[in-house]
Amino acid sequence: VFLVGAGPGDPDLLTLRALHVLADADVVFYDELVTPGVLDRARRGAEQVFVGKRRGEPGIGQDEINRRLVEAARAGRRVVRLKGGDPFIFGRGGEELEYLRQAGVPVVTVPGITAALGCAAEAGLPLTFRNEASRLTLLTAHRAEDAAAIDWSGLGDPQTTVVVYMGLASAAAVRDGLLAAGRDGATPAAVLARGTRPDSQAVVGRLDQLPALAADVGEGPAILVIGEVVARSTPWQAAELAALLAREAA
Ligand SMILES: C[S@@+](CC[C@H](N)C(=O)[O-])C[C@H]1O[C@@H](n2cnc3c(N)ncnc32)[C@H](O)[C@@H]1O
């Protein structure tokens, strides 16, 4: 089984190894975050099996996915397990790898560009910056309860860039956690939605406005980025320029 990172959406961000493996596949098991443009790179004739969750539907479950991967591999098929971003970043790739190992199925992992990196590149947002951002933290906060359970105390340092996956619905709890840790409410913040896809959207503002920024993008998938470096991003600079021009015109 090839456990393959599909990247954040744009097929041009697939690795060459991912392309080779897709071009050789007999069957591709893919998640909801995998875009049609990426799936198009699979071998014509390869079976494509959706194993993700569609909105409002429960999905087939991790146990069943594991079982199907083993079954296909034991049938001698070249199996690609295609996951959005990188398989080992909040993608349960580790669990699948361990299950396959225990079943005696050889696994090769092909890394992908994770959402934080793809979205940051698109937004011209350097996640680290000399003397300004010396630490990068990736965390997930799917529900407000998850955010409440996080130990935010280490993230008060103004030199830390924080990227939150699955954080659209818990933006208020993320804001509260970071403010309680000592981050300034005026810290630049961004919500980067549907990054590298044709309908991608970036909204920028301040940490204390995070829930409103999250509400502005509407549809996910989206990441929240909090840190001084957000002020260096293309959307932030564009907003500053627009404000300056408006002031001059007034
Ligand atoms: C289950 S996690 C999977 C992450 C994935 N393994 C990765 O490395 O990017 C899903 C979350 O990833 C983020 N995400 C994935 N693709 C994205 C994209 N194109 N734009 C913005 N966020 C994205 C969102 O926070 C989304 O809720």
Coordinates of C-alpha atoms and ligand atoms in Angstrom, one line a residue:
V1 CA 0.0 0.0 0.0
F2 CA 1.2 3.4 -0.9
L3 CA 0.1 6.0 1.7
V4 CA 0.2 9.1 -0.3
G5 CA -0.2 12.8 0.5
A6 CA -2.4 14.6 -2.0
G7 CA -1.3 18.1 -1.0
P8 CA -3.8 20.9 -0.3
G9 CA -5.7 20.8 -3.5
D10 CA -3.8 22.1 -6.5
P11 CA -2.6 19.1 -8.4
D12 CA 0.6 21.0 -9.3
L13 CA 1.6 20.6 -5.7
L14 CA 1.7 16.8 -5.8
T15 CA 5.2 15.3 -5.5
L16 CA 6.7 13.5 -8.5
R17 CA 6.7 10.3 -6.4
A18 CA 2.9 10.7 -5.8
L19 CA 2.4 11.2 -9.5
H20 CA 4.4 8.0 -10.3
V21 CA 2.5 6.0 -7.8
L22 CA -0.9 7.3 -8.9
A23 CA 0.0 6.5 -12.5
D24 CA 0.6 2.8 -11.5
A25 CA -2.4 2.3 -9.2
D26 CA -4.9 -0.4 -9.5
V27 CA -7.2 1.1 -6.9
V28 CA -7.2 4.5 -5.2
F29 CA -9.0 4.9 -1.8
Y30 CA -9.5 8.7 -1.3
D31 CA -10.8 11.1 1.3
E32 CA -13.2 14.1 1.0
L33 CA -10.3 16.6 0.9
V34 CA -8.8 15.1 -2.3
T35 CA -9.7 17.3 -5.2
P36 CA -10.9 16.1 -8.6
G37 CA -7.8 17.6 -10.3
V38 CA -5.6 15.3 -8.1
L39 CA -7.8 12.2 -8.8
D40 CA -7.5 12.9 -12.5
R41 CA -3.8 12.0 -12.2
A42 CA -4.6 8.3 -11.3
R43 CA -4.1 5.7 -14.0
R44 CA -7.1 5.5 -16.4
G45 CA -8.8 2.4 -15.4
A46 CA -7.8 2.5 -11.8
E47 CA -10.7 1.9 -9.5
Q48 CA -11.5 5.0 -7.4
V49 CA -13.1 4.4 -4.1
F50 CA -14.4 7.3 -1.9
V51 CA -13.9 6.4 1.8
G52 CA -14.3 9.9 3.3
K53 CA -17.1 11.7 5.0
R54 CA -19.6 13.8 3.1
R55 CA -21.3 16.6 5.0
G56 CA -24.1 15.2 7.1
E57 CA -23.2 11.6 6.4
P58 CA -21.3 9.4 8.8
G59 CA -18.7 7.9 6.4
I60 CA -17.6 4.2 6.5
G61 CA -15.4 4.5 9.5
Q62 CA -11.7 3.9 10.1
D63 CA -12.0 0.1 10.9
E64 CA -13.7 -0.5 7.6
I65 CA -11.1 1.6 5.7
N66 CA -8.3 -0.5 7.3
R67 CA -10.0 -3.7 6.4
R68 CA -10.5 -2.7 2.8
L69 CA -6.9 -1.6 2.4
V70 CA -5.6 -5.0 3.7
E71 CA -8.1 -6.9 1.5
A72 CA -7.1 -5.0 -1.7
A73 CA -3.4 -5.5 -0.9
R74 CA -3.8 -9.2 -0.2
A75 CA -5.6 -9.6 -3.5
G76 CA -2.3 -8.4 -5.1
R77 CA -3.6 -5.0 -6.3
R78 CA -1.4 -1.9 -6.3
V79 CA -3.2 0.1 -3.7
V80 CA -2.9 3.9 -3.2
R81 CA -4.4 5.4 0.0
L82 CA -4.7 9.1 -1.0
K83 CA -5.1 11.6 1.8
G84 CA -5.4 15.4 1.7
G85 CA -2.2 17.3 2.6
D86 CA 0.3 15.1 4.3
P87 CA -0.8 11.7 5.6
F88 CA 1.0 12.1 9.0
I89 CA -0.4 15.6 9.8
F90 CA -3.8 15.3 11.4
G91 CA -4.8 12.7 8.8
R92 CA -4.8 9.4 10.8
G93 CA -2.1 8.2 8.4
G94 CA -0.2 6.9 11.5
E95 CA -3.0 4.7 12.5
E96 CA -3.4 3.2 9.0
L97 CA 0.4 2.6 8.8
E98 CA 0.4 0.7 12.1
Y99 CA -2.7 -1.4 11.1
L100 CA -1.1 -2.4 7.8
R101 CA 2.2 -3.2 9.4
Q102 CA 0.5 -5.4 11.9
A103 CA -1.3 -7.1 9.1
G104 CA 2.0 -7.8 7.4
V105 CA 1.3 -5.5 4.5
P106 CA 4.3 -3.6 3.2
V107 CA 3.6 0.2 3.3
V108 CA 5.5 3.0 1.5
T109 CA 4.6 6.6 2.7
V110 CA 4.8 9.4 0.2
P111 CA 4.7 12.8 1.9
G112 CA 2.4 15.6 0.7
I113 CA 2.3 19.4 1.2
T114 CA 0.3 20.0 4.4
A115 CA -2.4 22.7 4.5
A116 CA -0.3 25.0 6.6
L117 CA 2.6 25.1 4.0
G118 CA 0.4 25.2 0.9
C119 CA -1.9 28.0 2.3
A120 CA 1.0 30.0 3.6
A121 CA 2.9 29.9 0.3
E122 CA -0.2 30.9 -1.6
A123 CA -0.8 33.9 0.8
G124 CA 2.8 35.0 0.7
L125 CA 3.0 34.4 4.5
P126 CA 6.3 33.3 5.8
L127 CA 5.5 31.0 8.8
T128 CA 8.9 31.7 10.4
F129 CA 11.0 34.9 10.1
R130 CA 14.4 35.7 11.6
N131 CA 14.1 37.6 14.9
E132 CA 10.3 37.6 14.7
A133 CA 8.9 34.1 14.5
S134 CA 11.3 31.4 15.7
R135 CA 8.7 28.7 16.5
L136 CA 5.9 27.2 14.6
T137 CA 3.1 25.2 16.3
L138 CA 0.6 23.1 14.4
L139 CA -2.4 22.1 16.4
T140 CA -6.0 20.9 15.8
A141 CA -9.1 22.1 17.6
H142 CA -12.1 20.5 15.9
R143 CA -14.6 21.4 18.6
A144 CA -14.7 24.1 21.3
E145 CA -14.1 21.2 23.8
D146 CA -10.9 20.3 22.0
A147 CA -9.7 23.9 22.2
A148 CA -10.6 24.1 25.8
A149 CA -8.5 20.9 26.5
I150 CA -5.4 22.4 24.9
D151 CA -2.6 23.6 27.2
W152 CA -2.2 27.1 25.7
S153 CA 0.3 28.3 28.3
G154 CA 3.3 27.6 26.0
L155 CA 1.8 29.6 23.1
G156 CA 1.9 33.1 24.7
D157 CA 5.3 33.7 23.3
P158 CA 5.0 36.5 20.6
Q159 CA 7.6 34.7 18.5
T160 CA 5.4 31.6 18.1
T161 CA 3.3 31.3 14.9
V162 CA 0.3 29.2 15.7
V163 CA -1.6 27.3 12.9
V164 CA -4.9 25.7 13.8
Y165 CA -6.3 22.9 11.7
M166 CA -10.1 22.2 11.8
G167 CA -10.5 25.3 13.8
L168 CA -13.3 27.2 12.0
A169 CA -16.0 26.2 14.5
S170 CA -13.8 26.7 17.5
A171 CA -12.3 30.1 16.6
A172 CA -13.7 31.8 19.7
A173 CA -12.2 29.1 22.0
V174 CA -8.8 29.4 20.2
R175 CA -8.9 33.2 20.7
D176 CA -9.7 32.8 24.4
G177 CA -6.9 30.3 24.9
L178 CA -4.3 32.5 23.2
L179 CA -5.5 35.6 25.1
A180 CA -5.4 33.7 28.4
A181 CA -1.8 32.6 27.5
G182 CA -0.8 36.2 27.2
R183 CA -1.0 36.9 23.5
D184 CA -1.9 40.5 22.6
G185 CA -5.4 40.8 21.2
A186 CA -3.9 43.0 18.4
T187 CA -1.7 40.1 17.2
P188 CA -2.2 39.7 13.4
A189 CA -4.4 36.7 12.5
A190 CA -5.6 35.1 9.3
V191 CA -8.2 32.5 8.2
L192 CA -7.0 30.8 5.0
A193 CA -9.9 28.8 3.4
R194 CA -9.9 26.3 0.5
G195 CA -6.2 27.1 0.0
T196 CA -4.7 26.5 -3.5
R197 CA -8.1 25.6 -4.9
P198 CA -9.7 27.9 -7.5
D199 CA -12.1 29.4 -4.9
S200 CA -9.4 30.0 -2.2
Q201 CA -10.0 32.8 0.2
A202 CA -7.9 34.7 2.7
V203 CA -9.2 36.9 5.5
V204 CA -6.9 38.9 7.8
G205 CA -7.4 40.9 11.0
R206 CA -6.5 40.7 14.7
L207 CA -6.6 37.8 17.1
D208 CA -9.4 39.4 19.1
Q209 CA -11.5 39.4 15.9
L210 CA -10.8 35.7 15.1
P211 CA -14.5 34.4 15.3
A212 CA -15.6 37.2 12.9
L213 CA -12.8 36.3 10.5
A214 CA -13.8 32.6 10.6
A215 CA -17.5 33.5 10.0
D216 CA -16.4 35.6 6.9
V217 CA -14.9 32.7 5.0
G218 CA -18.0 30.5 5.3
E219 CA -17.0 27.3 3.8
G220 CA -13.9 25.2 4.8
P221 CA -11.6 23.5 4.8
A222 CA -9.7 26.3 6.5
I223 CA -6.8 27.0 8.8
L224 CA -6.3 29.7 11.3
V225 CA -2.9 31.4 11.5
I226 CA -2.0 33.6 14.4
G227 CA 1.3 35.5 14.7
E228 CA 3.3 38.6 13.8
V229 CA 4.2 37.1 10.4
V230 CA 0.6 37.4 9.2
A231 CA 1.3 41.2 8.8
R232 CA 3.9 40.2 6.1
S233 CA 1.3 38.3 4.0
T234 CA 0.0 39.5 0.6
P235 CA -3.6 39.9 1.8
W236 CA -2.5 42.0 4.8
Q237 CA -0.2 44.2 2.7
A238 CA -3.0 44.6 0.1
A239 CA -5.5 45.7 2.9
E240 CA -3.0 48.2 4.2
L241 CA -2.5 49.7 0.8
A242 CA -6.2 49.9 0.2
A243 CA -6.7 51.7 3.5
L244 CA -3.9 54.1 2.7
L245 CA -5.4 54.9 -0.8
A246 CA -8.9 55.4 0.8
R247 CA -7.4 57.8 3.3
E248 CA -5.6 59.7 0.6
A249 CA -8.8 59.9 -1.5
A250 CA -10.9 61.2 1.4
Ligands
LIG1 C1 -8.4 16.1 8.8 S1 -7.4 17.5 8.6 C2 -6.3 16.9 7.4 C3 -5.0 17.7 7.3 C4 -4.1 17.2 6.1 N1 -3.6 15.9 6.4 C5 -3.0 18.1 5.9 O1 -1.8 17.7 6.1 O2 -3.2 19.2 5.4 C6 -8.4 18.6 7.8 C7 -8.1 20.0 8.0 O3 -6.9 20.4 7.2 C8 -7.0 21.8 6.9 N2 -7.0 21.8 5.4 C9 -6.9 20.8 4.5 N3 -6.8 21.3 3.2 C10 -7.0 22.6 3.3 C11 -7.0 23.7 2.3 N4 -6.9 23.4 1.0 N5 -7.1 24.9 2.8 C12 -7.2 25.2 4.1 N6 -7.2 24.3 5.1 C13 -7.1 23.0 4.7 C14 -8.3 22.3 7.4 O4 -8.1 22.8 8.7 C15 -9.1 21.0 7.6 O5 -10.2 21.1 8.5

